[in-house]
Amino acid sequence: MKHSIDDYTHDPRLQRPDKNPARLDFIQSATGLVLALFIWAHMFFESSILFGKEAMHTMTVFFEGYYFFGEKHPVFVTWLGLLIFGIFILHAFVALRKFPASYRQYRIFRSHMKTMRHTDTSTWFVQIVTGFVMFFLGSVHLYIVISQPGDIGPYASSDRMVTEWMWPLYIVLLVAVILHAGIGSYRLCLKWGWFEGKNAKKSRRFLRKFQYGTIVFFMTLGLLSIASYMKIGYEHRAHAGERYHPAYEKTVQGERP
Ligand code: HEM
C-alpha cells in the first residue's frame, strides 16, 4: 500500500527515528574524553617546572621536535594547538544545546536542583558554569600558544605569568578546567557504563572517589606549578624578555638546544 506525505508526517510508526541527538551526544562524549585526557597530560608536562628550569626547557624542546629532528620547530606546537582548538570548539558547539535557553528555563532548573539536592544534578550546573568560563579564558590561552609557539619556556612562560599579568587568568582557568574535566569524566563513565561491574552502587561510589581524587590531585599540581612560574617570573622581572639557556649550552655552543 502506498502512503501519502500526510501519513509520514502524522503516523509515528512510519517516521524514521531521528538519529541526530544520538550523534551529537556521541560527538560530545568523544571530544570531551580527548580533551580531558589532553588536559591531564598537559598538567603533567607543564608541571615539569617543579623540577627546575632545565626540566621545563627539556620538555619544551621535546615538543618542538628537537630530539627527533636535531633542531627546534616551534610550529609543531602551533599544529597541536590548532588541533586542540578545533576539538575544543566542536565540544563547546555541541554542548551549547544543553545550556538553559532562557532565564525561565534557568529558574526552573535552579528550583529543581534545590528540591532534588542530588550531587549529580548540582555538578551538572557546575559543568555549565565552568564550560562558559573556559570558552573565553581557554580561547585566550590557546590563541597565545598558537600565535607565539616559540615563547614557551622557563623564562618566557614565567614572564608571561608575572610581567604580562596572566596569572589571574591562569588561576581562574585552572579551577574551571580541573573541575570540568573531573566531573565530565565521571559523568562519561556513568553515561556509557564504563567500569560498571556487577554492583552498580559500589562502582558509582568508586567513580565518585575517582572524580574527587583527580580534582584534588590536578588542582594541587596546577596551583604549585603556577606558584613556581610566578616565583621565577618575579625574580626575573628586571630581565623580562630574556630567554633561558641551560648551563651546558653556554659551554658547548650549538651542541644541544
Ligand atoms: C596545544 C595546546 C596547549 C599548549 C601547548 C599549552 C601550553 C601551556 C603552557 C606552556 C603553559 C605554561 C604557562 C605559559 O607558558 O603561558 C600552560 C598553562 C596552562 N594551560 Fe595550557 N596549553 C595548551 C592548551 C590548554 C587548554 C586547552 C587548556 C584548558 C582549556 C589549558 C589550560 C592551562 C592552564 C589552566 C594553565 C595554568 C598552568 C597551571 O595551572 O599549572 N591549556 N599551558
PDB file of N, CA and C in Angstrom, residues 129-192:
ATOM      1  N   VAL A 129      28.583  26.199  34.136  1.00  0.00           N
ATOM      2  CA  VAL A 129      29.296  27.438  34.514  1.00  0.00           C
ATOM      3  C   VAL A 129      30.777  27.359  34.116  1.00  0.00           C
ATOM      4  N   THR A 130      31.444  26.245  34.455  1.00  0.00           N
ATOM      5  CA  THR A 130      32.883  26.133  34.137  1.00  0.00           C
ATOM      6  C   THR A 130      33.091  26.083  32.617  1.00  0.00           C
ATOM      7  N   GLY A 131      32.164  25.472  31.895  1.00  0.00           N
ATOM      8  CA  GLY A 131      32.263  25.408  30.428  1.00  0.00           C
ATOM      9  C   GLY A 131      32.211  26.810  29.850  1.00  0.00           C
ATOM     10  N   PHE A 132      31.328  27.622  30.386  1.00  0.00           N
ATOM     11  CA  PHE A 132      31.159  29.009  29.937  1.00  0.00           C
ATOM     12  C   PHE A 132      32.454  29.805  30.175  1.00  0.00           C
ATOM     13  N   VAL A 133      33.010  29.650  31.385  1.00  0.00           N
ATOM     14  CA  VAL A 133      34.255  30.365  31.758  1.00  0.00           C
ATOM     15  C   VAL A 133      35.398  29.924  30.836  1.00  0.00           C
ATOM     16  N   MET A 134      35.514  28.592  30.657  1.00  0.00           N
ATOM     17  CA  MET A 134      36.616  28.053  29.847  1.00  0.00           C
ATOM     18  C   MET A 134      36.565  28.512  28.407  1.00  0.00           C
ATOM     19  N   PHE A 135      35.347  28.699  27.893  1.00  0.00           N
ATOM     20  CA  PHE A 135      35.242  29.064  26.490  1.00  0.00           C
ATOM     21  C   PHE A 135      35.969  30.390  26.221  1.00  0.00           C
ATOM     22  N   PHE A 136      35.867  31.324  27.171  1.00  0.00           N
ATOM     23  CA  PHE A 136      36.529  32.622  26.981  1.00  0.00           C
ATOM     24  C   PHE A 136      38.006  32.545  27.344  1.00  0.00           C
ATOM     25  N   LEU A 137      38.296  32.064  28.552  1.00  0.00           N
ATOM     26  CA  LEU A 137      39.689  32.082  29.028  1.00  0.00           C
ATOM     27  C   LEU A 137      40.553  31.069  28.274  1.00  0.00           C
ATOM     28  N   GLY A 138      39.988  29.887  27.986  1.00  0.00           N
ATOM     29  CA  GLY A 138      40.746  28.866  27.244  1.00  0.00           C
ATOM     30  C   GLY A 138      41.095  29.377  25.848  1.00  0.00           C
ATOM     31  N   SER A 139      40.182  30.160  25.228  1.00  0.00           N
ATOM     32  CA  SER A 139      40.443  30.682  23.883  1.00  0.00           C
ATOM     33  C   SER A 139      41.613  31.665  23.902  1.00  0.00           C
ATOM     34  N   VAL A 140      41.675  32.496  24.942  1.00  0.00           N
ATOM     35  CA  VAL A 140      42.789  33.468  25.047  1.00  0.00           C
ATOM     36  C   VAL A 140      44.112  32.701  25.134  1.00  0.00           C
ATOM     37  N   HIS A 141      44.164  31.704  26.028  1.00  0.00           N
ATOM     38  CA  HIS A 141      45.390  30.927  26.231  1.00  0.00           C
ATOM     39  C   HIS A 141      45.790  30.198  24.939  1.00  0.00           C
ATOM     40  N   LEU A 142      44.824  29.551  24.300  1.00  0.00           N
ATOM     41  CA  LEU A 142      45.138  28.798  23.082  1.00  0.00           C
ATOM     42  C   LEU A 142      45.619  29.725  21.968  1.00  0.00           C
ATOM     43  N   TYR A 143      45.019  30.906  21.871  1.00  0.00           N
ATOM     44  CA  TYR A 143      45.439  31.854  20.826  1.00  0.00           C
ATOM     45  C   TYR A 143      46.905  32.259  21.036  1.00  0.00           C
ATOM     46  N   ILE A 144      47.277  32.498  22.282  1.00  0.00           N
ATOM     47  CA  ILE A 144      48.669  32.893  22.581  1.00  0.00           C
ATOM     48  C   ILE A 144      49.627  31.754  22.221  1.00  0.00           C
ATOM     49  N   VAL A 145      49.263  30.540  22.638  1.00  0.00           N
ATOM     50  CA  VAL A 145      50.127  29.378  22.388  1.00  0.00           C
ATOM     51  C   VAL A 145      50.280  29.123  20.872  1.00  0.00           C
ATOM     52  N   ILE A 146      49.178  29.313  20.134  1.00  0.00           N
ATOM     53  CA  ILE A 146      49.207  29.077  18.680  1.00  0.00           C
ATOM     54  C   ILE A 146      50.007  30.169  17.952  1.00  0.00           C
ATOM     55  N   SER A 147      49.821  31.425  18.394  1.00  0.00           N
ATOM     56  CA  SER A 147      50.466  32.522  17.662  1.00  0.00           C
ATOM     57  C   SER A 147      51.909  32.773  18.098  1.00  0.00           C
ATOM     58  N   GLN A 148      52.272  32.356  19.336  1.00  0.00           N
ATOM     59  CA  GLN A 148      53.656  32.584  19.796  1.00  0.00           C
ATOM     60  C   GLN A 148      54.265  31.272  20.314  1.00  0.00           C
ATOM     61  N   PRO A 149      54.341  30.255  19.459  1.00  0.00           N
ATOM     62  CA  PRO A 149      54.788  28.937  19.952  1.00  0.00           C
ATOM     63  C   PRO A 149      56.239  28.946  20.437  1.00  0.00           C
ATOM     64  N   GLY A 150      57.047  29.894  19.928  1.00  0.00           N
ATOM     65  CA  GLY A 150      58.455  29.946  20.341  1.00  0.00           C
ATOM     66  C   GLY A 150      58.628  30.580  21.716  1.00  0.00           C
ATOM     67  N   ASP A 151      57.548  31.199  22.224  1.00  0.00           N
ATOM     68  CA  ASP A 151      57.643  31.877  23.526  1.00  0.00           C
ATOM     69  C   ASP A 151      57.142  30.991  24.650  1.00  0.00           C
ATOM     70  N   ILE A 152      57.576  29.744  24.651  1.00  0.00           N
ATOM     71  CA  ILE A 152      57.259  28.832  25.752  1.00  0.00           C
ATOM     72  C   ILE A 152      58.591  28.374  26.313  1.00  0.00           C
ATOM     73  N   GLY A 153      58.717  28.419  27.624  1.00  0.00           N
ATOM     74  CA  GLY A 153      59.982  28.024  28.247  1.00  0.00           C
ATOM     75  C   GLY A 153      60.024  28.545  29.670  1.00  0.00           C
ATOM     76  N   PRO A 154      61.045  28.191  30.440  1.00  0.00           N
ATOM     77  CA  PRO A 154      61.072  28.576  31.852  1.00  0.00           C
ATOM     78  C   PRO A 154      60.960  30.084  32.073  1.00  0.00           C
ATOM     79  N   TYR A 155      61.696  30.894  31.288  1.00  0.00           N
ATOM     80  CA  TYR A 155      61.599  32.340  31.470  1.00  0.00           C
ATOM     81  C   TYR A 155      60.422  32.925  30.699  1.00  0.00           C
ATOM     82  N   ALA A 156      60.241  32.491  29.444  1.00  0.00           N
ATOM     83  CA  ALA A 156      59.148  33.042  28.622  1.00  0.00           C
ATOM     84  C   ALA A 156      57.796  32.820  29.312  1.00  0.00           C
ATOM     85  N   SER A 157      57.554  31.600  29.814  1.00  0.00           N
ATOM     86  CA  SER A 157      56.269  31.292  30.450  1.00  0.00           C
ATOM     87  C   SER A 157      56.118  32.038  31.778  1.00  0.00           C
ATOM     88  N   SER A 158      57.221  32.123  32.538  1.00  0.00           N
ATOM     89  CA  SER A 158      57.154  32.795  33.841  1.00  0.00           C
ATOM     90  C   SER A 158      56.975  34.302  33.671  1.00  0.00           C
ATOM     91  N   ASP A 159      57.644  34.888  32.657  1.00  0.00           N
ATOM     92  CA  ASP A 159      57.450  36.320  32.386  1.00  0.00           C
ATOM     93  C   ASP A 159      56.004  36.596  31.994  1.00  0.00           C
ATOM     94  N   ARG A 160      55.427  35.655  31.222  1.00  0.00           N
ATOM     95  CA  ARG A 160      54.026  35.832  30.812  1.00  0.00           C
ATOM     96  C   ARG A 160      53.126  35.863  32.049  1.00  0.00           C
ATOM     97  N   MET A 161      53.409  34.977  32.994  1.00  0.00           N
ATOM     98  CA  MET A 161      52.584  34.920  34.218  1.00  0.00           C
ATOM     99  C   MET A 161      52.664  36.232  34.996  1.00  0.00           C
ATOM    100  N   VAL A 162      53.911  36.726  35.222  1.00  0.00           N
ATOM    101  CA  VAL A 162      54.091  37.864  36.129  1.00  0.00           C
ATOM    102  C   VAL A 162      54.092  39.194  35.372  1.00  0.00           C
ATOM    103  N   THR A 163      55.074  39.388  34.484  1.00  0.00           N
ATOM    104  CA  THR A 163      55.206  40.695  33.813  1.00  0.00           C
ATOM    105  C   THR A 163      54.018  40.974  32.900  1.00  0.00           C
ATOM    106  N   GLU A 164      53.490  39.929  32.257  1.00  0.00           N
ATOM    107  CA  GLU A 164      52.351  40.151  31.344  1.00  0.00           C
ATOM    108  C   GLU A 164      51.003  39.906  32.033  1.00  0.00           C
ATOM    109  N   TRP A 165      51.042  39.751  33.363  1.00  0.00           N
ATOM    110  CA  TRP A 165      49.818  39.674  34.180  1.00  0.00           C
ATOM    111  C   TRP A 165      48.841  38.574  33.770  1.00  0.00           C
ATOM    112  N   MET A 166      49.386  37.406  33.397  1.00  0.00           N
ATOM    113  CA  MET A 166      48.470  36.328  33.014  1.00  0.00           C
ATOM    114  C   MET A 166      48.065  35.460  34.198  1.00  0.00           C
ATOM    115  N   TRP A 167      48.715  35.633  35.376  1.00  0.00           N
ATOM    116  CA  TRP A 167      48.431  34.698  36.475  1.00  0.00           C
ATOM    117  C   TRP A 167      46.966  34.685  36.940  1.00  0.00           C
ATOM    118  N   PRO A 168      46.266  35.867  36.997  1.00  0.00           N
ATOM    119  CA  PRO A 168      44.857  35.763  37.430  1.00  0.00           C
ATOM    120  C   PRO A 168      44.034  34.909  36.455  1.00  0.00           C
ATOM    121  N   LEU A 169      44.312  35.090  35.141  1.00  0.00           N
ATOM    122  CA  LEU A 169      43.576  34.303  34.137  1.00  0.00           C
ATOM    123  C   LEU A 169      43.868  32.813  34.321  1.00  0.00           C
ATOM    124  N   TYR A 170      45.145  32.470  34.561  1.00  0.00           N
ATOM    125  CA  TYR A 170      45.509  31.053  34.707  1.00  0.00           C
ATOM    126  C   TYR A 170      44.865  30.422  35.939  1.00  0.00           C
ATOM    127  N   ILE A 171      44.777  31.187  37.035  1.00  0.00           N
ATOM    128  CA  ILE A 171      44.178  30.608  38.252  1.00  0.00           C
ATOM    129  C   ILE A 171      42.697  30.281  38.019  1.00  0.00           C
ATOM    130  N   VAL A 172      41.965  31.239  37.427  1.00  0.00           N
ATOM    131  CA  VAL A 172      40.531  31.006  37.179  1.00  0.00           C
ATOM    132  C   VAL A 172      40.359  29.864  36.164  1.00  0.00           C
ATOM    133  N   LEU A 173      41.199  29.883  35.104  1.00  0.00           N
ATOM    134  CA  LEU A 173      41.113  28.830  34.085  1.00  0.00           C
ATOM    135  C   LEU A 173      41.420  27.455  34.686  1.00  0.00           C
ATOM    136  N   LEU A 174      42.418  27.430  35.570  1.00  0.00           N
ATOM    137  CA  LEU A 174      42.794  26.152  36.205  1.00  0.00           C
ATOM    138  C   LEU A 174      41.613  25.570  36.992  1.00  0.00           C
ATOM    139  N   VAL A 175      40.990  26.417  37.842  1.00  0.00           N
ATOM    140  CA  VAL A 175      39.862  25.934  38.656  1.00  0.00           C
ATOM    141  C   VAL A 175      38.760  25.400  37.731  1.00  0.00           C
ATOM    142  N   ALA A 176      38.436  26.193  36.682  1.00  0.00           N
ATOM    143  CA  ALA A 176      37.351  25.788  35.772  1.00  0.00           C
ATOM    144  C   ALA A 176      37.687  24.483  35.051  1.00  0.00           C
ATOM    145  N   VAL A 177      38.896  24.401  34.515  1.00  0.00           N
ATOM    146  CA  VAL A 177      39.228  23.247  33.665  1.00  0.00           C
ATOM    147  C   VAL A 177      39.364  21.958  34.484  1.00  0.00           C
ATOM    148  N   ILE A 178      39.900  22.060  35.692  1.00  0.00           N
ATOM    149  CA  ILE A 178      40.089  20.847  36.501  1.00  0.00           C
ATOM    150  C   ILE A 178      38.739  20.323  37.011  1.00  0.00           C
ATOM    151  N   LEU A 179      37.850  21.249  37.407  1.00  0.00           N
ATOM    152  CA  LEU A 179      36.504  20.809  37.826  1.00  0.00           C
ATOM    153  C   LEU A 179      35.784  20.184  36.632  1.00  0.00           C
ATOM    154  N   HIS A 180      35.864  20.862  35.486  1.00  0.00           N
ATOM    155  CA  HIS A 180      35.140  20.412  34.297  1.00  0.00           C
ATOM    156  C   HIS A 180      35.619  19.029  33.836  1.00  0.00           C
ATOM    157  N   ALA A 181      36.942  18.836  33.825  1.00  0.00           N
ATOM    158  CA  ALA A 181      37.484  17.540  33.366  1.00  0.00           C
ATOM    159  C   ALA A 181      37.170  16.438  34.375  1.00  0.00           C
ATOM    160  N   GLY A 182      37.258  16.743  35.679  1.00  0.00           N
ATOM    161  CA  GLY A 182      36.994  15.734  36.716  1.00  0.00           C
ATOM    162  C   GLY A 182      35.536  15.291  36.702  1.00  0.00           C
ATOM    163  N   ILE A 183      34.627  16.283  36.719  1.00  0.00           N
ATOM    164  CA  ILE A 183      33.192  15.966  36.734  1.00  0.00           C
ATOM    165  C   ILE A 183      32.786  15.324  35.405  1.00  0.00           C
ATOM    166  N   GLY A 184      33.319  15.884  34.306  1.00  0.00           N
ATOM    167  CA  GLY A 184      32.972  15.378  32.976  1.00  0.00           C
ATOM    168  C   GLY A 184      33.357  13.921  32.801  1.00  0.00           C
ATOM    169  N   SER A 185      34.546  13.545  33.273  1.00  0.00           N
ATOM    170  CA  SER A 185      34.976  12.157  33.077  1.00  0.00           C
ATOM    171  C   SER A 185      34.116  11.210  33.916  1.00  0.00           C
ATOM    172  N   TYR A 186      33.697  11.658  35.101  1.00  0.00           N
ATOM    173  CA  TYR A 186      32.807  10.847  35.954  1.00  0.00           C
ATOM    174  C   TYR A 186      31.459  10.613  35.244  1.00  0.00           C
ATOM    175  N   ARG A 187      30.914  11.690  34.688  1.00  0.00           N
ATOM    176  CA  ARG A 187      29.617  11.584  34.010  1.00  0.00           C
ATOM    177  C   ARG A 187      29.710  10.702  32.765  1.00  0.00           C
ATOM    178  N   LEU A 188      30.870  10.786  32.106  1.00  0.00           N
ATOM    179  CA  LEU A 188      31.109   9.982  30.911  1.00  0.00           C
ATOM    180  C   LEU A 188      31.070   8.486  31.251  1.00  0.00           C
ATOM    181  N   CYS A 189      31.724   8.131  32.371  1.00  0.00           N
ATOM    182  CA  CYS A 189      31.757   6.725  32.804  1.00  0.00           C
ATOM    183  C   CYS A 189      30.350   6.237  33.127  1.00  0.00           C
ATOM    184  N   LEU A 190      29.556   7.079  33.811  1.00  0.00           N
ATOM    185  CA  LEU A 190      28.184   6.670  34.154  1.00  0.00           C
ATOM    186  C   LEU A 190      27.343   6.517  32.894  1.00  0.00           C
ATOM    187  N   LYS A 191      27.499   7.493  31.990  1.00  0.00           N
ATOM    188  CA  LYS A 191      26.665   7.520  30.789  1.00  0.00           C
ATOM    189  C   LYS A 191      26.871   6.280  29.916  1.00  0.00           C
ATOM    190  N   TRP A 192      28.125   5.883  29.719  1.00  0.00           N
ATOM    191  CA  TRP A 192      28.417   4.773  28.820  1.00  0.00           C
ATOM    192  C   TRP A 192      28.630   3.449  29.571  1.00  0.00           C
TER     193      TRP A 192
END
